[in-house]
PDB file of N, CA and C in Angstrom:
ATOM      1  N   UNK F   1     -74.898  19.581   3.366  1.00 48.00           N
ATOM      2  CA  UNK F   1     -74.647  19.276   1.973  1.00 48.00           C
ATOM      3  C   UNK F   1     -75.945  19.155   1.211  1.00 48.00           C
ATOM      4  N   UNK F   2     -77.032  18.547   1.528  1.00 53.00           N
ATOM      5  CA  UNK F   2     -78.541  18.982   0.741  1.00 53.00           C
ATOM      6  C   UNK F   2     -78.845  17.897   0.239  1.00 53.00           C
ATOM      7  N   UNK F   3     -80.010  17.349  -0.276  1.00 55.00           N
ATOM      8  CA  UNK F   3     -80.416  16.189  -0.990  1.00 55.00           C
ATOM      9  C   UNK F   3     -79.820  16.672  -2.800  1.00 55.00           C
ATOM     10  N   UNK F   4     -79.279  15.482  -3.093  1.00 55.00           N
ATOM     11  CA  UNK F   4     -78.851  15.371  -4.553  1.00 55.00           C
ATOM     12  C   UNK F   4     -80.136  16.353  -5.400  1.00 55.00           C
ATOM     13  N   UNK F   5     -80.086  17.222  -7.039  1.00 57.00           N
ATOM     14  CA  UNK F   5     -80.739  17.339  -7.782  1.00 57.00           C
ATOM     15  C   UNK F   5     -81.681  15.469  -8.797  1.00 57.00           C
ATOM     16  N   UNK F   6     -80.158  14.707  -8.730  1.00 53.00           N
ATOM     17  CA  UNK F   6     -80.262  13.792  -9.565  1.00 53.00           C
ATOM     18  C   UNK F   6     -79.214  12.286  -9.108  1.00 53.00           C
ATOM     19  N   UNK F   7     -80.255  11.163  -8.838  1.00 54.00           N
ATOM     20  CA  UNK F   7     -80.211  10.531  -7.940  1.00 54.00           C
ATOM     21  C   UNK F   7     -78.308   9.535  -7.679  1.00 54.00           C
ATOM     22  N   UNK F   8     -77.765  10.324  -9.223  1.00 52.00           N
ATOM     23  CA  UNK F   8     -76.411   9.555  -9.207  1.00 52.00           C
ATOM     24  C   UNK F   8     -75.333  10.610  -8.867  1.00 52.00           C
ATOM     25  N   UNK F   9     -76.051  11.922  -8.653  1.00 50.00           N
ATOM     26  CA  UNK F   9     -75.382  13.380  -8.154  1.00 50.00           C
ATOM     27  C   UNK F   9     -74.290  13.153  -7.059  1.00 50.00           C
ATOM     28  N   UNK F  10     -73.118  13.258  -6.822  1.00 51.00           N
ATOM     29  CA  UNK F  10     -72.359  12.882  -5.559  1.00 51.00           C
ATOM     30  C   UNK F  10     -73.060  14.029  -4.541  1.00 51.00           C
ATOM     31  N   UNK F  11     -72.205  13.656  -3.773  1.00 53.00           N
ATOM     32  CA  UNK F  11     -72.384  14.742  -2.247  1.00 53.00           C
ATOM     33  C   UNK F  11     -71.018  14.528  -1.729  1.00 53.00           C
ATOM     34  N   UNK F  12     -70.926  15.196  -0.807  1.00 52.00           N
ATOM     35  CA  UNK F  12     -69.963  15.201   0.273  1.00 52.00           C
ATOM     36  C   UNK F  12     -69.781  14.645   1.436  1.00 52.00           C
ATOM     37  N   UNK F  13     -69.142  13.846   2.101  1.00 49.00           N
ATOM     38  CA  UNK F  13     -69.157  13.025   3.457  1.00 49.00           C
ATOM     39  C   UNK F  13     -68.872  14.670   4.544  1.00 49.00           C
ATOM     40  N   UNK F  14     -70.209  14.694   5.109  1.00 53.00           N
ATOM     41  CA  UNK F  14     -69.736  15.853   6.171  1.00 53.00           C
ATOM     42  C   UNK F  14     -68.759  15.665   7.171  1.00 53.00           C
ATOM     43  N   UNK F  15     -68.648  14.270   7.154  1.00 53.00           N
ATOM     44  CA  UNK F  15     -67.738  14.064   8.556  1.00 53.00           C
ATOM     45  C   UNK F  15     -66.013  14.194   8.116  1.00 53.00           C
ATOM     46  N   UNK F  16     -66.233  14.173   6.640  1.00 51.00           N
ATOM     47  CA  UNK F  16     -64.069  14.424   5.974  1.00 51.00           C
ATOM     48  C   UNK F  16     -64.561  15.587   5.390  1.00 51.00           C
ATOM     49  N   UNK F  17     -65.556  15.969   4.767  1.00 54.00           N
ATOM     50  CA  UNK F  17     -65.171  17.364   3.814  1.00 54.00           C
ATOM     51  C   UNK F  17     -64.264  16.791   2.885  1.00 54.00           C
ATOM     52  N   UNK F  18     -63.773  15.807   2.260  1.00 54.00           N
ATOM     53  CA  UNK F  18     -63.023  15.975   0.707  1.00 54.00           C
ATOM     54  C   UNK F  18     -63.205  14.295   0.125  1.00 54.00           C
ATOM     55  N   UNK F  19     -64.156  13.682   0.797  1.00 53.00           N
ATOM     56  CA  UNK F  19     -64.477  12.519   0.063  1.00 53.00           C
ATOM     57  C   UNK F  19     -65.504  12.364  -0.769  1.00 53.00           C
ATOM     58  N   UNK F  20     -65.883  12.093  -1.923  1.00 59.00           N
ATOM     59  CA  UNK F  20     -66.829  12.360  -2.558  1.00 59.00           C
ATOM     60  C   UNK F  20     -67.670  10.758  -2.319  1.00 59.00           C
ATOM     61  N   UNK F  21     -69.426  10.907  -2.262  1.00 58.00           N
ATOM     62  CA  UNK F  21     -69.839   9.589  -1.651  1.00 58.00           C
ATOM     63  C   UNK F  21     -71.124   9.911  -2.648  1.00 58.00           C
ATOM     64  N   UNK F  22     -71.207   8.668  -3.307  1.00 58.00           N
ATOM     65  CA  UNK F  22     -73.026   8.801  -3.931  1.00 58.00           C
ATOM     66  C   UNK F  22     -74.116   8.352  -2.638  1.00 58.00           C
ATOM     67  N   UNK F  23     -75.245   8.628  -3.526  1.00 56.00           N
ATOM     68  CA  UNK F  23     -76.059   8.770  -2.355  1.00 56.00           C
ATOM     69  C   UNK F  23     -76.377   7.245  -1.635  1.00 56.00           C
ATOM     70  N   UNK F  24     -75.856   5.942  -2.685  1.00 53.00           N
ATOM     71  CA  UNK F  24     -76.202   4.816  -2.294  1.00 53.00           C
ATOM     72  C   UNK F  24     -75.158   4.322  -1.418  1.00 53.00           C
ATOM     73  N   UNK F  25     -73.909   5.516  -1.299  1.00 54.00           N
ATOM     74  CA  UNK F  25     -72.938   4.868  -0.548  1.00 54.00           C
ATOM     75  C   UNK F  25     -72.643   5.411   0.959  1.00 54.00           C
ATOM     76  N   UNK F  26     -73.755   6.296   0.485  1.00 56.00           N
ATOM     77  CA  UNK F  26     -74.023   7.277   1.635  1.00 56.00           C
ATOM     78  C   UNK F  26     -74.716   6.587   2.702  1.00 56.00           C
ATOM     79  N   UNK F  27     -75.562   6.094   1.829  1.00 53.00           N
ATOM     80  CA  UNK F  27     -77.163   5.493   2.935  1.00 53.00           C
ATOM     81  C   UNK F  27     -76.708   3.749   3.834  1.00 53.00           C
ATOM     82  N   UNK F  28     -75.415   3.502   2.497  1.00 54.00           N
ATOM     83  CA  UNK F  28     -75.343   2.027   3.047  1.00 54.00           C
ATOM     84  C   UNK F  28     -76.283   1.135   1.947  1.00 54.00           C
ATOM     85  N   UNK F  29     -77.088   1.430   1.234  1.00 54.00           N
ATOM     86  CA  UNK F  29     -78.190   0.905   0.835  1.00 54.00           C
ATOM     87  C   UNK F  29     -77.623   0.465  -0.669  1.00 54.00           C
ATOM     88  N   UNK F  30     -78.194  -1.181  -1.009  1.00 59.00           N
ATOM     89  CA  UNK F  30     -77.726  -1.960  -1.761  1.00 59.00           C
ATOM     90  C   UNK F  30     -77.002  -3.430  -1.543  1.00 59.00           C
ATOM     91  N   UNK F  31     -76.141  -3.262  -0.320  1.00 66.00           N
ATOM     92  CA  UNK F  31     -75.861  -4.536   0.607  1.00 66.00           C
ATOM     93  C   UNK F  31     -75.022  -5.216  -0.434  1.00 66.00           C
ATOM     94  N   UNK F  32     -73.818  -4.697  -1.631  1.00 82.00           N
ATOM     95  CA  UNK F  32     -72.627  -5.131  -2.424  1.00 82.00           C
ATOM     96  C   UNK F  32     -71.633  -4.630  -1.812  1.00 82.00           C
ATOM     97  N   UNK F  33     -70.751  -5.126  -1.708  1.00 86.00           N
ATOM     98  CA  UNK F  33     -69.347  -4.919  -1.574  1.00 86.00           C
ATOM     99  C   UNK F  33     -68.507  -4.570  -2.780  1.00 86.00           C
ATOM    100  N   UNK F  34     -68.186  -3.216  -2.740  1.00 90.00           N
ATOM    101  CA  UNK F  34     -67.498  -2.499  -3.927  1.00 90.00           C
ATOM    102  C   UNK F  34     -66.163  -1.965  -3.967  1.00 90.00           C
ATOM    103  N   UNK F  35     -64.985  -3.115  -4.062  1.00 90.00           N
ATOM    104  CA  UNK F  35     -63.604  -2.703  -3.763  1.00 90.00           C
ATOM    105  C   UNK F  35     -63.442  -1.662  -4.382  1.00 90.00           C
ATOM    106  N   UNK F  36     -63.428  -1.420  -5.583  1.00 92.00           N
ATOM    107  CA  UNK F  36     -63.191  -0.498  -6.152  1.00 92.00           C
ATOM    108  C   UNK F  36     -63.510   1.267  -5.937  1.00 92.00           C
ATOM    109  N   UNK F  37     -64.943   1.507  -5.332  1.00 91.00           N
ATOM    110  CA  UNK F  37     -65.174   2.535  -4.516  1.00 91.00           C
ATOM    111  C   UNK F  37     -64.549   2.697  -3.280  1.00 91.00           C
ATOM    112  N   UNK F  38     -64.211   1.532  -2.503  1.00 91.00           N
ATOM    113  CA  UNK F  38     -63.988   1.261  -1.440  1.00 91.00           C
ATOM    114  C   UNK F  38     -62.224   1.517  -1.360  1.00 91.00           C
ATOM    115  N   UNK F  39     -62.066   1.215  -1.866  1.00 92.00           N
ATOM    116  CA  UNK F  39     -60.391   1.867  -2.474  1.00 92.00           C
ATOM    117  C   UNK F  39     -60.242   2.929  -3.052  1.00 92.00           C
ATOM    118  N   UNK F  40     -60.954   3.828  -3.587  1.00 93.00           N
ATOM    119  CA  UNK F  40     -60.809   5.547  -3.733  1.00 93.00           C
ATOM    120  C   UNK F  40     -61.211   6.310  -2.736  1.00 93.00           C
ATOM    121  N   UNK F  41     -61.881   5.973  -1.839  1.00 93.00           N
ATOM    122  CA  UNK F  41     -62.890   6.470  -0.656  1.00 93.00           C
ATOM    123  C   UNK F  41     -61.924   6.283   0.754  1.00 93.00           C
ATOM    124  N   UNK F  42     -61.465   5.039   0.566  1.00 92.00           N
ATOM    125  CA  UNK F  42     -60.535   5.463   1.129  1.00 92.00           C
ATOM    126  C   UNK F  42     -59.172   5.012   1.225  1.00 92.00           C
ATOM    127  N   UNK F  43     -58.055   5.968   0.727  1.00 94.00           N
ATOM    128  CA  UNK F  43     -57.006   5.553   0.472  1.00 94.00           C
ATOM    129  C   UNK F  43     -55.846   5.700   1.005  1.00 94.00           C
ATOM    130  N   UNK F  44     -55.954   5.594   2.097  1.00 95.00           N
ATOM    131  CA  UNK F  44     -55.281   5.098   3.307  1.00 95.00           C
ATOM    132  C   UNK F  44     -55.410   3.275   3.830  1.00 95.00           C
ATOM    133  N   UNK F  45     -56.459   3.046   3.751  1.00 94.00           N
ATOM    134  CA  UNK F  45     -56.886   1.575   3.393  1.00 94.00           C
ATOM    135  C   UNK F  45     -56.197   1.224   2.489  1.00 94.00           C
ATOM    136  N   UNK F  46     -56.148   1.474   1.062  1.00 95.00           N
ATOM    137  CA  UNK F  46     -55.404   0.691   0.253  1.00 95.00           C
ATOM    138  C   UNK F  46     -54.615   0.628   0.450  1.00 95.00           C
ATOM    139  N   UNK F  47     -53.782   1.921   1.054  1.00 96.00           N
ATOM    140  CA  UNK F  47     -52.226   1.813   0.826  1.00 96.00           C
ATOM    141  C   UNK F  47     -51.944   1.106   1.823  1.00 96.00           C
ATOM    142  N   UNK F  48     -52.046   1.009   2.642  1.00 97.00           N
ATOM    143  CA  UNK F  48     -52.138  -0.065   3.992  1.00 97.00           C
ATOM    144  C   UNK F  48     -52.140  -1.474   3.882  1.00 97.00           C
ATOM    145  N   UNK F  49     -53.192  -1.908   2.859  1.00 96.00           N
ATOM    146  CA  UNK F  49     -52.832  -3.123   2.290  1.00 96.00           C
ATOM    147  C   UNK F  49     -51.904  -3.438   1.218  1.00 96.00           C
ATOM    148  N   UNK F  50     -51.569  -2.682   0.397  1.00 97.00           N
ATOM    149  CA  UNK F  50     -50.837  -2.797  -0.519  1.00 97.00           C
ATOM    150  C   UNK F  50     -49.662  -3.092   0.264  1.00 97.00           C
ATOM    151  N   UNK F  51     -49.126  -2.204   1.740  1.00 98.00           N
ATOM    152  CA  UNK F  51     -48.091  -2.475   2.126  1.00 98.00           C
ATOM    153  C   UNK F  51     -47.333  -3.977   2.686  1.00 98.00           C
ATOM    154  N   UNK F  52     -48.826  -4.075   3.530  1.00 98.00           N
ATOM    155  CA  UNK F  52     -49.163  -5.262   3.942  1.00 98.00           C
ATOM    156  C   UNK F  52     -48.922  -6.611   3.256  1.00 98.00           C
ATOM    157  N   UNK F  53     -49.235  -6.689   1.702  1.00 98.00           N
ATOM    158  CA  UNK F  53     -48.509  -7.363   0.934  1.00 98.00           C
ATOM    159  C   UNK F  53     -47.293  -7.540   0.501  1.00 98.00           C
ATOM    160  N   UNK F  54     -46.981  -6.720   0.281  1.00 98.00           N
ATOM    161  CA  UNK F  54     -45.843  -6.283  -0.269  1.00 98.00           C
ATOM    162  C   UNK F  54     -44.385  -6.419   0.659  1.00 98.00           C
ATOM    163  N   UNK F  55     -44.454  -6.275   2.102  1.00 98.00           N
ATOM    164  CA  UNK F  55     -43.715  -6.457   3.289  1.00 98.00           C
ATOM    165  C   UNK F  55     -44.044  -8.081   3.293  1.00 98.00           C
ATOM    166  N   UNK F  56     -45.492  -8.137   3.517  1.00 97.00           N
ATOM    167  CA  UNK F  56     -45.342  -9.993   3.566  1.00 97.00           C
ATOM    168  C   UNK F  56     -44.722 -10.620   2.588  1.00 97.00           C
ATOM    169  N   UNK F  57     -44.939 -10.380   1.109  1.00 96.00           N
ATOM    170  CA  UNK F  57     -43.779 -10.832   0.422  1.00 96.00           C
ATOM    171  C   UNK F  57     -42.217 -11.113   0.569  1.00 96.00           C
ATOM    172  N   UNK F  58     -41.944 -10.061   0.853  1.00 96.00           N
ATOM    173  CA  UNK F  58     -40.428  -9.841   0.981  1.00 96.00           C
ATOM    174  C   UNK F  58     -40.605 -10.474   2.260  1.00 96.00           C
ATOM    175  N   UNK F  59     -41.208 -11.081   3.295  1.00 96.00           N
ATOM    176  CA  UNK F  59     -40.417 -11.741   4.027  1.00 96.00           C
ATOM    177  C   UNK F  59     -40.636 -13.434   3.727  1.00 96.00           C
ATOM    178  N   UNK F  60     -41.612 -13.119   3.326  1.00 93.00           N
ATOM    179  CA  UNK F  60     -41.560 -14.723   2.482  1.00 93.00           C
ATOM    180  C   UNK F  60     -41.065 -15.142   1.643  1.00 93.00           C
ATOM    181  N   UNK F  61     -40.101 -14.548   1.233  1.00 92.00           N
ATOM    182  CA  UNK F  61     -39.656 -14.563  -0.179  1.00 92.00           C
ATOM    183  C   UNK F  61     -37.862 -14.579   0.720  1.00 92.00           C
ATOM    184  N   UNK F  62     -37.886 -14.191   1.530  1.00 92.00           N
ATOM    185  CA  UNK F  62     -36.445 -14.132   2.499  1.00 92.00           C
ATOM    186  C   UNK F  62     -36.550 -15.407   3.197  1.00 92.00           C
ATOM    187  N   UNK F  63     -37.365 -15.650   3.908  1.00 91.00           N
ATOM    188  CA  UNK F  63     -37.632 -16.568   4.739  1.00 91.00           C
ATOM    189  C   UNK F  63     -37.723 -18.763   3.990  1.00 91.00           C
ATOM    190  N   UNK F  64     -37.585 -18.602   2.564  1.00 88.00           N
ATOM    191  CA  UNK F  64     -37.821 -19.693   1.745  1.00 88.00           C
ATOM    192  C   UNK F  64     -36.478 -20.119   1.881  1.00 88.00           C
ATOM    193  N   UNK F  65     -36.105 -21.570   2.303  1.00 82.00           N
ATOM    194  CA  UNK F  65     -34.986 -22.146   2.116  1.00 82.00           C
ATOM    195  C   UNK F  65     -34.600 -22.236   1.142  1.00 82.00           C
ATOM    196  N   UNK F  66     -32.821 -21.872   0.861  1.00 79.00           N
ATOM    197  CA  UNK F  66     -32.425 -21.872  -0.364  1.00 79.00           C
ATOM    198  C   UNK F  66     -30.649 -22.540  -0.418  1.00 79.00           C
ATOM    199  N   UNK F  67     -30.771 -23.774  -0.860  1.00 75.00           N
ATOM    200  CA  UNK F  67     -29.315 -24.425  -1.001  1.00 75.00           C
ATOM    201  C   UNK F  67     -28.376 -23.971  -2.163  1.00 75.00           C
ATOM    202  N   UNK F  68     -27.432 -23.280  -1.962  1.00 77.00           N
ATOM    203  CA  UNK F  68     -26.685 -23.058  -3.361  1.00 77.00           C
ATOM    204  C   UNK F  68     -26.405 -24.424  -3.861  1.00 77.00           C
ATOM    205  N   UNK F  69     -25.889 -25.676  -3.388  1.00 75.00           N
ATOM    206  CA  UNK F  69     -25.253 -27.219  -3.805  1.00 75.00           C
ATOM    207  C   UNK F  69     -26.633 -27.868  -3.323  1.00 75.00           C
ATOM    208  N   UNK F  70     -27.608 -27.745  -3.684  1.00 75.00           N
ATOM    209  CA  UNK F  70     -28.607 -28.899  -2.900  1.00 75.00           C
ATOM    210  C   UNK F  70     -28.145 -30.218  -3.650  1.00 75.00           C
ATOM    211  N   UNK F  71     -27.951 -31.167  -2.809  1.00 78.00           N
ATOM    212  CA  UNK F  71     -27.720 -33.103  -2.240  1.00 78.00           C
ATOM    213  C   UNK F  71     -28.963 -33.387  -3.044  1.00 78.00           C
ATOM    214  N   UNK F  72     -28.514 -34.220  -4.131  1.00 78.00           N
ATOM    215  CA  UNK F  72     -29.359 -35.204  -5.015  1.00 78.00           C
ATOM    216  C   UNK F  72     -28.956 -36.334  -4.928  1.00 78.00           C
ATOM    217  N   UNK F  73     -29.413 -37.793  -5.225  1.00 81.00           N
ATOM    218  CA  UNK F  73     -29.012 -39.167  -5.083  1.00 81.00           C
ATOM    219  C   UNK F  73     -29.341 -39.426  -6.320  1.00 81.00           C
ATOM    220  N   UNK F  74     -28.423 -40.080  -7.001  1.00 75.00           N
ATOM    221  CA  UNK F  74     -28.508 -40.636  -8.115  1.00 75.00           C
ATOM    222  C   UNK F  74     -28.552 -41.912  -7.997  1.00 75.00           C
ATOM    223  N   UNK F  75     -29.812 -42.785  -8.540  1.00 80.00           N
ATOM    224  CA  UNK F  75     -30.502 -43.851  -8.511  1.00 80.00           C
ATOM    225  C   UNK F  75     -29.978 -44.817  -9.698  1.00 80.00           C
ATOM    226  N   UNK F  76     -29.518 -44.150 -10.568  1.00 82.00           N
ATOM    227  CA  UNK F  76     -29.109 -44.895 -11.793  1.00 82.00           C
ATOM    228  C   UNK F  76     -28.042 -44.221 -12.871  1.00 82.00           C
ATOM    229  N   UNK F  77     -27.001 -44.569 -13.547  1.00 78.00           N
ATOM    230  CA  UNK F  77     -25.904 -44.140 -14.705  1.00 78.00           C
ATOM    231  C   UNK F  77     -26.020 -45.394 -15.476  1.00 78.00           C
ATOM    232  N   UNK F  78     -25.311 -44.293 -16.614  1.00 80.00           N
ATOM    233  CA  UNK F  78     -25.132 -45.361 -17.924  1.00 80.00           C
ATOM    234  C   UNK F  78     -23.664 -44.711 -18.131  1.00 80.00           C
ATOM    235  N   UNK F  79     -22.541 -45.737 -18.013  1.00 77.00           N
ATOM    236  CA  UNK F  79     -21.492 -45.005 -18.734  1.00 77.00           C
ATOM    237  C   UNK F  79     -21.073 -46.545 -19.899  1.00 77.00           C
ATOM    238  N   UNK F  80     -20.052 -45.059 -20.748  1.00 80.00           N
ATOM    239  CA  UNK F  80     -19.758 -46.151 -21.950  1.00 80.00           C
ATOM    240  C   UNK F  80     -18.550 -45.684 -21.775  1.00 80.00           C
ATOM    241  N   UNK F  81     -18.143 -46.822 -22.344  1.00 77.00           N
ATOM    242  CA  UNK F  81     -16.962 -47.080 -22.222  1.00 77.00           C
ATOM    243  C   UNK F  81     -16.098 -47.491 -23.637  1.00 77.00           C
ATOM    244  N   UNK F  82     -16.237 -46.893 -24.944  1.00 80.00           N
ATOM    245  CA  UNK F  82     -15.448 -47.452 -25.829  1.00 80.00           C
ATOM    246  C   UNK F  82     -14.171 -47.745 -25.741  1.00 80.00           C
ATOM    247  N   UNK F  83     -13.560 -49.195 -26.265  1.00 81.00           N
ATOM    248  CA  UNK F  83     -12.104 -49.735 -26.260  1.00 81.00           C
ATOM    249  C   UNK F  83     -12.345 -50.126 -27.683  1.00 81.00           C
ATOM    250  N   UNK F  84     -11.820 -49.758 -28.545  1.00 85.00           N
ATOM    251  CA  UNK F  84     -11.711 -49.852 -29.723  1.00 85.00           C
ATOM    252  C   UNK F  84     -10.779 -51.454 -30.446  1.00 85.00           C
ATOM    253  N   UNK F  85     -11.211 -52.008 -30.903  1.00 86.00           N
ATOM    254  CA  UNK F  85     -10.062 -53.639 -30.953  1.00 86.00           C
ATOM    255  C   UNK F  85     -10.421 -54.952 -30.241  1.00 86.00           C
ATOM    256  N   UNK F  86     -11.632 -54.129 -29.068  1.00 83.00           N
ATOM    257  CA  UNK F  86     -11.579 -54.865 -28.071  1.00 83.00           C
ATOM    258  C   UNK F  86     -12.977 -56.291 -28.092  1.00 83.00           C
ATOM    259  N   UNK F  87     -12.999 -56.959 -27.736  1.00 85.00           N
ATOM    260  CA  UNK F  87     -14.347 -58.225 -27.923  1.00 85.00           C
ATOM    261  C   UNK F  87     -14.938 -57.104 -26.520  1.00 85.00           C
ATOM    262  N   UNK F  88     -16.216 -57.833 -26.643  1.00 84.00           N
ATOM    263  CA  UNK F  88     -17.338 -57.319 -25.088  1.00 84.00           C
ATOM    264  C   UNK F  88     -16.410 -58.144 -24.389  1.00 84.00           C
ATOM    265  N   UNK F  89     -15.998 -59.485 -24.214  1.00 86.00           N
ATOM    266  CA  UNK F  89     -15.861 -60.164 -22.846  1.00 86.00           C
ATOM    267  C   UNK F  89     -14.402 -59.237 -22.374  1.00 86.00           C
ATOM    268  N   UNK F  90     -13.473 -58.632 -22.883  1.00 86.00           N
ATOM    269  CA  UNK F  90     -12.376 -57.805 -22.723  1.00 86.00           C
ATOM    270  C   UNK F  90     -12.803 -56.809 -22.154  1.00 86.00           C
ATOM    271  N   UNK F  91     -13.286 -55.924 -22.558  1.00 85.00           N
ATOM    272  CA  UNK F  91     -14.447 -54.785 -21.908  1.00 85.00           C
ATOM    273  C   UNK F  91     -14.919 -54.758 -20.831  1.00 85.00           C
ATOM    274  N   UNK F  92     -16.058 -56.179 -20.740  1.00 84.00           N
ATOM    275  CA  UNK F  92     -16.539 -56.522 -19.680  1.00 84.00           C
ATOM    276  C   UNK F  92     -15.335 -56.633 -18.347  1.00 84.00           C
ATOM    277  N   UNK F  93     -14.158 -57.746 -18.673  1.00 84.00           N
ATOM    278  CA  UNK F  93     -13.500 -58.067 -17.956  1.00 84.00           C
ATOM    279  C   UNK F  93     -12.438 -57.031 -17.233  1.00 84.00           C
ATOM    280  N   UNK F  94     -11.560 -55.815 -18.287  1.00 83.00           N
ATOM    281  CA  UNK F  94     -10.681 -55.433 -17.754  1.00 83.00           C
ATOM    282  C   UNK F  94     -11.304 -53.578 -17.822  1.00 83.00           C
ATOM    283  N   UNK F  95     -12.278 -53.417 -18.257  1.00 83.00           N
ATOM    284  CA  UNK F  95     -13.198 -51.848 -18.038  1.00 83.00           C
ATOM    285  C   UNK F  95     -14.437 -52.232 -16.794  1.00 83.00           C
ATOM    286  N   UNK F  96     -15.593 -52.764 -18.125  1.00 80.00           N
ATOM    287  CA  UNK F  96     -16.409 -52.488 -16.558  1.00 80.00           C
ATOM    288  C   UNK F  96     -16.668 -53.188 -15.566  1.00 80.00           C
ATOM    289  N   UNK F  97     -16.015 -54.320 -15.316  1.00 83.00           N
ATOM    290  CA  UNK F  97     -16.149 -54.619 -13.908  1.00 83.00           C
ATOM    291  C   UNK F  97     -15.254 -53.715 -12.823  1.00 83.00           C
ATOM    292  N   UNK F  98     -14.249 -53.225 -13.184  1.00 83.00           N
ATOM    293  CA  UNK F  98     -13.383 -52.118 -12.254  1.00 83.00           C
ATOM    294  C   UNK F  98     -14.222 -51.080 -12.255  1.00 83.00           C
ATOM    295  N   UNK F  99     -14.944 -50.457 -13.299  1.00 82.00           N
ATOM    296  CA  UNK F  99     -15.864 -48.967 -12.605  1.00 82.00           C
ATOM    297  C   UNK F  99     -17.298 -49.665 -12.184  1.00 82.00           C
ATOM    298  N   UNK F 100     -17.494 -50.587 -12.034  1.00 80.00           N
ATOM    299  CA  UNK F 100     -18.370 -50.947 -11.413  1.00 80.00           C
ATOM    300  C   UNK F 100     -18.022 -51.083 -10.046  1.00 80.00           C
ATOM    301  N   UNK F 101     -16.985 -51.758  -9.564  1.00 83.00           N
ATOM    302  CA  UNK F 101     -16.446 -51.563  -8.212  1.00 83.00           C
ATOM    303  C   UNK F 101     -16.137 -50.571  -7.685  1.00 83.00           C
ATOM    304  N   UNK F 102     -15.639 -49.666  -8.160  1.00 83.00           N
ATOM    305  CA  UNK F 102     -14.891 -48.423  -7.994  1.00 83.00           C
ATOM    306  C   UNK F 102     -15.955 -47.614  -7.763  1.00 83.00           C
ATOM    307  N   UNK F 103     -16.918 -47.354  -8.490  1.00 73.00           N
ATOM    308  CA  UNK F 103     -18.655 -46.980  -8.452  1.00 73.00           C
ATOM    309  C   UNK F 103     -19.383 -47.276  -7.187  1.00 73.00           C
TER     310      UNK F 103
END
């Protein structure tokens, strides 16, 4: 494949014939980690992970407990009780002390 004219010139990876590689990615030289090259270069890798996610999802997403009726405890109510005519001690006496028991 030949030394570049111009130092951002691609080349060719001799060892695939259809990957295109600059010369800094060629040499190794620079010592960054570049997903983004690194995911066109090679894309079999990506898709590999993409799958990889994407399968782990769906089983995590299967695998999450799920109650249609989930069991709550209720710690506290307020009910009312209007009797219209009536004093509180009537109320008290012949309403809520029976749904209080009954409760």
């Amino acid at each position: 494949a030949g030394a570049p004219d111009h130092p951002h010139q691609s080349l060719t990876d001799p060892d695939t014939e259809r990957l295109p590689m600059t010369e800094t990615a060629k040499s190794g030289v620079g010592g960054k980690f570049n997903l983004a090259r690194l995911s066109i270069e090679r894309p079999v890798l990506t898709w590999l992970v993409i799958l990889f996610c994407l399968f782990g999802g769906i089983q995590g997403f299967m695998s999450v407990g799920r109650l249609e009726d989930p069991s709550f405890t209720i710690k506290e109510a307020i009910v009312v009780t209007p009797y219209p005519g009536a004093t509180a001690e009537e109320v008290e006496d012949e309403v809520t002390e029976r749904l209080e028991t009954a409760i």
